[in-house]
Amino acid sequence: MNIILLGPPGAGKGTQSRRLMDRYNLRQLSTGDMLRDARSFGTEVGELVSASMDAGEFVTDDIVISLIEHEISGSSKGGFIFDGFPRTLGQASALDNLLKRTKNCLDAVIEIQVNDGDLVQRITGRYSCSKCGEVYHETDSPFDQSDKCKKCDSSNLIKRADDNASSLSIRLMEYYKKTSPLIGYYYAKGILSSVNGLLDIDIVEKNIIKILEN
Ligand code: AMP
């Protein structure tokens, strides 16, 4: 099974991806995580990636597509869950070609809907575990008093540099301009479904599972 989770920053794509990955034995491909790794390489590409990410802008399609191409040619277990990719029509079309080349197809595209006001609150209070990726929120879903991750016990809980209100407004504009046209793209292919991302995390997960198992 190959699935895309679509939605603005802070919609819960990462959280839901990790849950679905465990349930269906999928490999999570998060271009955000891959790019955060790439920026630390100290190469020319790493510098370009850093500059775009720090500005809240998208990294160029050719860089992102080559990262995905490299990963897709590796093992897929039961399939892939794409988290934060594709983000442009160019990336969507490249993914179609890559999947066709490996004799695969997309089974579902799930749009997680959250309004802008809630995204600001979610993003500015967001922390995550640098070891296992578990996401916390300073008021809604706090880590325990020992400042340790409840899932893996790591004490390395971090706040992303781009998780602030000014970067978020640019990231949201990028989403509406370049990513939201993908909703029409996948609707026309008959594989788009939407869930309300404002509900409790467990309910959002159940609603996604219902769509996937229907
Ligand atoms: P994320 O972790 O998915 O919120 O992504 C963090 C940042 O990485 C984004 O604000 C972009 O700068 C960059 N990024 C992640 N995925 C993509 C993509 N598919 N295309 C372009 N830029 C991306």
PDB file of C-alpha atoms and ligand atoms in Angstrom:
ATOM      1  CA  MET A   1       0.000   0.000   0.000  1.00  0.00           C
ATOM      2  CA  ASN A   2       1.314   3.481  -0.902  1.00  0.00           C
ATOM      3  CA  ILE A   3      -0.274   6.473   0.821  1.00  0.00           C
ATOM      4  CA  ILE A   4       0.225  10.235   0.804  1.00  0.00           C
ATOM      5  CA  LEU A   5      -0.705  12.393   3.784  1.00  0.00           C
ATOM      6  CA  LEU A   6      -1.433  15.901   2.596  1.00  0.00           C
ATOM      7  CA  GLY A   7      -1.963  18.965   4.771  1.00  0.00           C
ATOM      8  CA  PRO A   8      -0.470  22.246   5.976  1.00  0.00           C
ATOM      9  CA  PRO A   9       2.427  22.373   8.479  1.00  0.00           C
ATOM     10  CA  GLY A  10       1.191  21.245  11.891  1.00  0.00           C
ATOM     11  CA  ALA A  11      -1.803  19.282  10.542  1.00  0.00           C
ATOM     12  CA  GLY A  12      -0.503  16.086  12.157  1.00  0.00           C
ATOM     13  CA  LYS A  13       0.995  14.332   9.112  1.00  0.00           C
ATOM     14  CA  GLY A  14       4.088  13.154  11.023  1.00  0.00           C
ATOM     15  CA  THR A  15       2.125  11.883  14.019  1.00  0.00           C
ATOM     16  CA  GLN A  16      -0.373   9.970  11.879  1.00  0.00           C
ATOM     17  CA  SER A  17       2.376   8.649   9.572  1.00  0.00           C
ATOM     18  CA  ARG A  18       4.209   7.059  12.477  1.00  0.00           C
ATOM     19  CA  ARG A  19       1.012   5.360  13.662  1.00  0.00           C
ATOM     20  CA  LEU A  20       0.092   4.062  10.185  1.00  0.00           C
ATOM     21  CA  MET A  21       3.649   2.955   9.532  1.00  0.00           C
ATOM     22  CA  ASP A  22       3.534   0.627  12.564  1.00  0.00           C
ATOM     23  CA  ARG A  23       0.045  -0.641  11.769  1.00  0.00           C
ATOM     24  CA  TYR A  24       0.570  -1.460   8.080  1.00  0.00           C
ATOM     25  CA  ASN A  25       4.330  -2.118   8.059  1.00  0.00           C
ATOM     26  CA  LEU A  26       4.923   0.842   5.760  1.00  0.00           C
ATOM     27  CA  ARG A  27       8.120   2.826   5.354  1.00  0.00           C
ATOM     28  CA  GLN A  28       7.643   6.500   6.275  1.00  0.00           C
ATOM     29  CA  LEU A  29       9.298   8.906   3.861  1.00  0.00           C
ATOM     30  CA  SER A  30       9.351  12.399   5.376  1.00  0.00           C
ATOM     31  CA  THR A  31      11.095  14.856   3.065  1.00  0.00           C
ATOM     32  CA  GLY A  32      11.267  17.335   5.985  1.00  0.00           C
ATOM     33  CA  ASP A  33      13.347  14.810   7.984  1.00  0.00           C
ATOM     34  CA  MET A  34      15.507  13.953   4.957  1.00  0.00           C
ATOM     35  CA  LEU A  35      16.185  17.625   4.275  1.00  0.00           C
ATOM     36  CA  ARG A  36      17.033  18.298   7.934  1.00  0.00           C
ATOM     37  CA  ASP A  37      19.649  15.518   7.589  1.00  0.00           C
ATOM     38  CA  ALA A  38      20.892  16.885   4.241  1.00  0.00           C
ATOM     39  CA  ARG A  39      21.457  20.388   5.625  1.00  0.00           C
ATOM     40  CA  SER A  40      23.958  19.067   8.144  1.00  0.00           C
ATOM     41  CA  PHE A  41      26.230  17.591   5.419  1.00  0.00           C
ATOM     42  CA  GLY A  42      28.036  20.903   4.906  1.00  0.00           C
ATOM     43  CA  THR A  43      27.869  20.533   1.094  1.00  0.00           C
ATOM     44  CA  GLU A  44      26.727  23.125  -1.442  1.00  0.00           C
ATOM     45  CA  VAL A  45      23.360  21.347  -1.676  1.00  0.00           C
ATOM     46  CA  GLY A  46      23.153  21.333   2.127  1.00  0.00           C
ATOM     47  CA  GLU A  47      23.638  25.114   2.147  1.00  0.00           C
ATOM     48  CA  LEU A  48      20.896  25.628  -0.453  1.00  0.00           C
ATOM     49  CA  VAL A  49      18.578  23.417   1.589  1.00  0.00           C
ATOM     50  CA  SER A  50      19.370  25.344   4.786  1.00  0.00           C
ATOM     51  CA  ALA A  51      18.714  28.698   3.144  1.00  0.00           C
ATOM     52  CA  SER A  52      15.269  27.622   1.863  1.00  0.00           C
ATOM     53  CA  MET A  53      14.228  25.911   5.104  1.00  0.00           C
ATOM     54  CA  ASP A  54      15.335  28.842   7.277  1.00  0.00           C
ATOM     55  CA  ALA A  55      13.307  31.195   5.083  1.00  0.00           C
ATOM     56  CA  GLY A  56      10.236  28.929   5.382  1.00  0.00           C
ATOM     57  CA  GLU A  57      10.314  28.397   1.605  1.00  0.00           C
ATOM     58  CA  PHE A  58      10.206  25.164  -0.341  1.00  0.00           C
ATOM     59  CA  VAL A  59      13.413  23.437  -1.331  1.00  0.00           C
ATOM     60  CA  THR A  60      13.672  23.056  -5.130  1.00  0.00           C
ATOM     61  CA  ASP A  61      11.861  20.168  -6.796  1.00  0.00           C
ATOM     62  CA  ASP A  62      15.029  18.657  -8.273  1.00  0.00           C
ATOM     63  CA  ILE A  63      16.695  18.305  -4.838  1.00  0.00           C
ATOM     64  CA  VAL A  64      13.578  16.856  -3.210  1.00  0.00           C
ATOM     65  CA  ILE A  65      12.774  14.488  -6.074  1.00  0.00           C
ATOM     66  CA  SER A  66      16.317  13.106  -6.150  1.00  0.00           C
ATOM     67  CA  LEU A  67      16.100  12.352  -2.403  1.00  0.00           C
ATOM     68  CA  ILE A  68      12.809  10.492  -2.897  1.00  0.00           C
ATOM     69  CA  GLU A  69      14.090   8.685  -5.986  1.00  0.00           C
ATOM     70  CA  HIS A  70      17.024   7.380  -3.976  1.00  0.00           C
ATOM     71  CA  GLU A  71      14.751   6.135  -1.153  1.00  0.00           C
ATOM     72  CA  ILE A  72      12.104   4.574  -3.393  1.00  0.00           C
ATOM     73  CA  SER A  73      14.677   2.378  -5.052  1.00  0.00           C
ATOM     74  CA  GLY A  74      15.402   0.814  -1.612  1.00  0.00           C
ATOM     75  CA  SER A  75      13.268  -1.587   0.404  1.00  0.00           C
ATOM     76  CA  SER A  76       9.635  -0.618   0.821  1.00  0.00           C
ATOM     77  CA  LYS A  77       8.384  -3.268   3.310  1.00  0.00           C
ATOM     78  CA  GLY A  78       4.621  -3.177   2.760  1.00  0.00           C
ATOM     79  CA  GLY A  79       4.783   0.109   0.821  1.00  0.00           C
ATOM     80  CA  PHE A  80       5.460   3.771   1.501  1.00  0.00           C
ATOM     81  CA  ILE A  81       3.755   6.490   3.460  1.00  0.00           C
ATOM     82  CA  PHE A  82       4.717   9.874   2.045  1.00  0.00           C
ATOM     83  CA  ASP A  83       4.774  12.597   4.696  1.00  0.00           C
ATOM     84  CA  GLY A  84       5.265  16.136   3.367  1.00  0.00           C
ATOM     85  CA  PHE A  85       5.841  14.912  -0.195  1.00  0.00           C
ATOM     86  CA  PRO A  86       4.742  15.762  -2.833  1.00  0.00           C
ATOM     87  CA  ARG A  87       4.332  19.471  -2.150  1.00  0.00           C
ATOM     88  CA  THR A  88       4.133  20.741  -5.751  1.00  0.00           C
ATOM     89  CA  LEU A  89       2.507  19.564  -8.967  1.00  0.00           C
ATOM     90  CA  GLY A  90       5.998  18.906 -10.364  1.00  0.00           C
ATOM     91  CA  GLN A  91       6.771  16.598  -7.431  1.00  0.00           C
ATOM     92  CA  ALA A  92       3.389  14.842  -7.813  1.00  0.00           C
ATOM     93  CA  SER A  93       4.048  14.149 -11.466  1.00  0.00           C
ATOM     94  CA  ALA A  94       7.593  12.911 -10.698  1.00  0.00           C
ATOM     95  CA  LEU A  95       6.163  10.575  -8.047  1.00  0.00           C
ATOM     96  CA  ASP A  96       3.656   9.153 -10.554  1.00  0.00           C
ATOM     97  CA  ASN A  97       6.546   8.367 -12.897  1.00  0.00           C
ATOM     98  CA  LEU A  98       8.742   6.882 -10.169  1.00  0.00           C
ATOM     99  CA  LEU A  99       5.950   4.611  -8.960  1.00  0.00           C
ATOM    100  CA  LYS A 100       5.104   3.558 -12.507  1.00  0.00           C
ATOM    101  CA  ARG A 101       8.758   2.726 -13.140  1.00  0.00           C
ATOM    102  CA  THR A 102       8.809   0.458 -10.064  1.00  0.00           C
ATOM    103  CA  LYS A 103       5.399  -1.038 -11.047  1.00  0.00           C
ATOM    104  CA  ASN A 104       3.639   0.531  -8.081  1.00  0.00           C
ATOM    105  CA  CYS A 105       0.714   2.894  -7.676  1.00  0.00           C
ATOM    106  CA  LEU A 106      -0.843   5.223  -5.125  1.00  0.00           C
ATOM    107  CA  ASP A 107      -3.654   3.661  -3.121  1.00  0.00           C
ATOM    108  CA  ALA A 108      -4.875   6.718  -1.218  1.00  0.00           C
ATOM    109  CA  VAL A 109      -4.213  10.397  -0.632  1.00  0.00           C
ATOM    110  CA  ILE A 110      -5.542  11.624   2.698  1.00  0.00           C
ATOM    111  CA  GLU A 111      -5.929  15.347   3.232  1.00  0.00           C
ATOM    112  CA  ILE A 112      -5.784  16.331   6.927  1.00  0.00           C
ATOM    113  CA  GLN A 113      -7.810  19.522   7.322  1.00  0.00           C
ATOM    114  CA  VAL A 114      -6.963  22.078  10.048  1.00  0.00           C
ATOM    115  CA  ASN A 115      -7.698  25.797  10.029  1.00  0.00           C
ATOM    116  CA  ASP A 116      -4.912  28.393  10.159  1.00  0.00           C
ATOM    117  CA  GLY A 117      -5.697  29.711  13.667  1.00  0.00           C
ATOM    118  CA  ASP A 118      -5.234  26.264  15.202  1.00  0.00           C
ATOM    119  CA  LEU A 119      -2.028  25.697  13.242  1.00  0.00           C
ATOM    120  CA  VAL A 120      -0.351  28.754  14.799  1.00  0.00           C
ATOM    121  CA  GLN A 121      -1.158  27.494  18.284  1.00  0.00           C
ATOM    122  CA  ARG A 122      -0.003  23.957  17.444  1.00  0.00           C
ATOM    123  CA  ILE A 123       3.232  24.914  15.738  1.00  0.00           C
ATOM    124  CA  THR A 124       4.470  27.519  18.192  1.00  0.00           C
ATOM    125  CA  GLY A 125       4.085  25.109  21.150  1.00  0.00           C
ATOM    126  CA  ARG A 126       5.450  22.036  19.353  1.00  0.00           C
ATOM    127  CA  TYR A 127       8.390  19.954  20.634  1.00  0.00           C
ATOM    128  CA  SER A 128       9.614  16.617  19.364  1.00  0.00           C
ATOM    129  CA  CYS A 129      11.910  13.840  20.474  1.00  0.00           C
ATOM    130  CA  SER A 130      15.061  13.882  18.374  1.00  0.00           C
ATOM    131  CA  LYS A 131      15.467  10.124  18.892  1.00  0.00           C
ATOM    132  CA  CYS A 132      12.050   8.609  18.058  1.00  0.00           C
ATOM    133  CA  GLY A 133      10.209  11.602  16.551  1.00  0.00           C
ATOM    134  CA  GLU A 134       7.332  11.561  19.084  1.00  0.00           C
ATOM    135  CA  VAL A 135       5.602  14.966  19.046  1.00  0.00           C
ATOM    136  CA  TYR A 136       4.606  16.951  22.148  1.00  0.00           C
ATOM    137  CA  HIS A 137       2.891  20.255  22.778  1.00  0.00           C
ATOM    138  CA  GLU A 138       3.741  22.484  25.728  1.00  0.00           C
ATOM    139  CA  THR A 139       0.100  22.685  26.852  1.00  0.00           C
ATOM    140  CA  ASP A 140      -1.981  20.131  24.901  1.00  0.00           C
ATOM    141  CA  SER A 141       0.273  17.091  25.119  1.00  0.00           C
ATOM    142  CA  PRO A 142       3.176  17.868  27.472  1.00  0.00           C
ATOM    143  CA  PHE A 143       6.125  15.582  28.138  1.00  0.00           C
ATOM    144  CA  ASP A 144       6.474  14.422  31.753  1.00  0.00           C
ATOM    145  CA  GLN A 145       8.082  16.447  34.523  1.00  0.00           C
ATOM    146  CA  SER A 146      11.471  14.806  34.093  1.00  0.00           C
ATOM    147  CA  ASP A 147      11.585  16.382  30.575  1.00  0.00           C
ATOM    148  CA  LYS A 148      11.928  12.949  29.024  1.00  0.00           C
ATOM    149  CA  CYS A 149      10.178  11.421  26.040  1.00  0.00           C
ATOM    150  CA  LYS A 150       7.323   9.218  27.274  1.00  0.00           C
ATOM    151  CA  LYS A 151       7.871   6.792  24.413  1.00  0.00           C
ATOM    152  CA  CYS A 152      11.656   6.175  24.334  1.00  0.00           C
ATOM    153  CA  ASP A 153      12.882   7.910  27.537  1.00  0.00           C
ATOM    154  CA  SER A 154      15.298  10.157  25.625  1.00  0.00           C
ATOM    155  CA  SER A 155      15.936  13.547  27.228  1.00  0.00           C
ATOM    156  CA  ASN A 156      16.625  15.187  23.878  1.00  0.00           C
ATOM    157  CA  LEU A 157      13.342  17.027  23.270  1.00  0.00           C
ATOM    158  CA  ILE A 158      13.803  19.765  20.714  1.00  0.00           C
ATOM    159  CA  LYS A 159      11.933  22.714  19.253  1.00  0.00           C
ATOM    160  CA  ARG A 160      12.363  23.198  15.503  1.00  0.00           C
ATOM    161  CA  ALA A 161      13.950  26.516  14.475  1.00  0.00           C
ATOM    162  CA  ASP A 162      11.202  27.073  11.865  1.00  0.00           C
ATOM    163  CA  ASP A 163       8.354  26.461  14.327  1.00  0.00           C
ATOM    164  CA  ASN A 164       7.662  30.130  15.030  1.00  0.00           C
ATOM    165  CA  ALA A 165       4.831  32.443  13.974  1.00  0.00           C
ATOM    166  CA  SER A 166       6.736  34.419  11.312  1.00  0.00           C
ATOM    167  CA  SER A 167       8.166  31.349   9.564  1.00  0.00           C
ATOM    168  CA  LEU A 168       4.777  29.646   9.780  1.00  0.00           C
ATOM    169  CA  SER A 169       3.042  32.445   7.876  1.00  0.00           C
ATOM    170  CA  ILE A 170       5.511  31.977   4.966  1.00  0.00           C
ATOM    171  CA  ARG A 171       5.189  28.170   5.155  1.00  0.00           C
ATOM    172  CA  LEU A 172       1.398  28.496   5.027  1.00  0.00           C
ATOM    173  CA  MET A 173       1.555  30.782   1.975  1.00  0.00           C
ATOM    174  CA  GLU A 174       3.846  28.252   0.262  1.00  0.00           C
ATOM    175  CA  TYR A 175       1.285  25.552   1.106  1.00  0.00           C
ATOM    176  CA  TYR A 176      -1.695  27.447  -0.304  1.00  0.00           C
ATOM    177  CA  LYS A 177       0.130  28.584  -3.441  1.00  0.00           C
ATOM    178  CA  LYS A 178       2.013  25.405  -4.343  1.00  0.00           C
ATOM    179  CA  THR A 179       0.587  22.417  -2.446  1.00  0.00           C
ATOM    180  CA  SER A 180      -3.173  23.018  -2.312  1.00  0.00           C
ATOM    181  CA  PRO A 181      -3.496  22.475  -6.122  1.00  0.00           C
ATOM    182  CA  LEU A 182      -2.620  18.834  -5.365  1.00  0.00           C
ATOM    183  CA  ILE A 183      -6.045  18.434  -3.758  1.00  0.00           C
ATOM    184  CA  GLY A 184      -7.641  18.890  -7.204  1.00  0.00           C
ATOM    185  CA  TYR A 185      -4.936  16.774  -8.849  1.00  0.00           C
ATOM    186  CA  TYR A 186      -5.662  13.741  -6.671  1.00  0.00           C
ATOM    187  CA  TYR A 187      -9.432  14.345  -6.557  1.00  0.00           C
ATOM    188  CA  ALA A 188      -9.442  14.058 -10.341  1.00  0.00           C
ATOM    189  CA  LYS A 189      -7.624  10.734 -10.040  1.00  0.00           C
ATOM    190  CA  GLY A 190     -10.369   9.491  -7.665  1.00  0.00           C
ATOM    191  CA  ILE A 191      -7.992   8.711  -4.773  1.00  0.00           C
ATOM    192  CA  LEU A 192      -8.484  11.761  -2.511  1.00  0.00           C
ATOM    193  CA  SER A 193     -10.202  11.579   0.903  1.00  0.00           C
ATOM    194  CA  SER A 194     -10.282  14.171   3.680  1.00  0.00           C
ATOM    195  CA  VAL A 195     -10.347  13.933   7.470  1.00  0.00           C
ATOM    196  CA  ASN A 196     -10.948  16.554  10.134  1.00  0.00           C
ATOM    197  CA  GLY A 197      -7.512  17.079  11.726  1.00  0.00           C
ATOM    198  CA  LEU A 198      -8.947  19.059  14.643  1.00  0.00           C
ATOM    199  CA  LEU A 199     -10.359  15.954  16.314  1.00  0.00           C
ATOM    200  CA  ASP A 200      -8.512  13.946  18.931  1.00  0.00           C
ATOM    201  CA  ILE A 201      -5.384  12.201  17.522  1.00  0.00           C
ATOM    202  CA  ASP A 202      -6.855   8.710  18.121  1.00  0.00           C
ATOM    203  CA  ILE A 203     -10.084   9.643  16.321  1.00  0.00           C
ATOM    204  CA  VAL A 204      -8.188  11.109  13.353  1.00  0.00           C
ATOM    205  CA  GLU A 205      -6.238   7.830  13.166  1.00  0.00           C
ATOM    206  CA  LYS A 206      -9.462   5.759  13.304  1.00  0.00           C
ATOM    207  CA  ASN A 207     -11.000   7.875  10.538  1.00  0.00           C
ATOM    208  CA  ILE A 208      -7.933   7.393   8.338  1.00  0.00           C
ATOM    209  CA  ILE A 209      -7.981   3.629   8.968  1.00  0.00           C
ATOM    210  CA  LYS A 210     -11.690   3.543   8.027  1.00  0.00           C
ATOM    211  CA  ILE A 211     -10.834   5.182   4.696  1.00  0.00           C
ATOM    212  CA  LEU A 212      -7.921   2.835   4.025  1.00  0.00           C
ATOM    213  CA  GLU A 213      -9.894  -0.298   4.863  1.00  0.00           C
ATOM    214  CA  ASN A 214     -13.055   0.583   2.964  1.00  0.00           C
TER     215      ASN A 214
HETATM  216  P1  AMP B   1       8.292  19.613   7.256  1.00  0.00           P
HETATM  217  O1  AMP B   1       9.154  18.920   8.254  1.00  0.00           O
HETATM  218  O2  AMP B   1       7.540  18.655   6.376  1.00  0.00           O
HETATM  219  O3  AMP B   1       7.397  20.656   7.891  1.00  0.00           O
HETATM  220  O4  AMP B   1       9.271  20.425   6.273  1.00  0.00           O
HETATM  221  C1  AMP B   1      10.141  21.423   6.771  1.00  0.00           C
HETATM  222  C2  AMP B   1      10.680  22.251   5.633  1.00  0.00           C
HETATM  223  O5  AMP B   1      11.414  21.415   4.719  1.00  0.00           O
HETATM  224  C3  AMP B   1       9.633  22.936   4.757  1.00  0.00           C
HETATM  225  O6  AMP B   1       9.216  24.188   5.302  1.00  0.00           O
HETATM  226  C4  AMP B   1      10.419  23.120   3.441  1.00  0.00           C
HETATM  227  O7  AMP B   1      11.358  24.174   3.555  1.00  0.00           O
HETATM  228  C5  AMP B   1      11.211  21.819   3.380  1.00  0.00           C
HETATM  229  N1  AMP B   1      10.479  20.725   2.684  1.00  0.00           N
HETATM  230  C6  AMP B   1      10.023  19.561   3.221  1.00  0.00           C
HETATM  231  N2  AMP B   1       9.449  18.792   2.291  1.00  0.00           N
HETATM  232  C7  AMP B   1       9.506  19.475   1.130  1.00  0.00           C
HETATM  233  C8  AMP B   1       9.053  19.203  -0.193  1.00  0.00           C
HETATM  234  N3  AMP B   1       8.405  18.063  -0.502  1.00  0.00           N
HETATM  235  N4  AMP B   1       9.298  20.143  -1.150  1.00  0.00           N
HETATM  236  C9  AMP B   1       9.949  21.292  -0.857  1.00  0.00           C
HETATM  237  N5  AMP B   1      10.392  21.615   0.373  1.00  0.00           N
HETATM  238  C10 AMP B   1      10.184  20.716   1.373  1.00  0.00           C
END
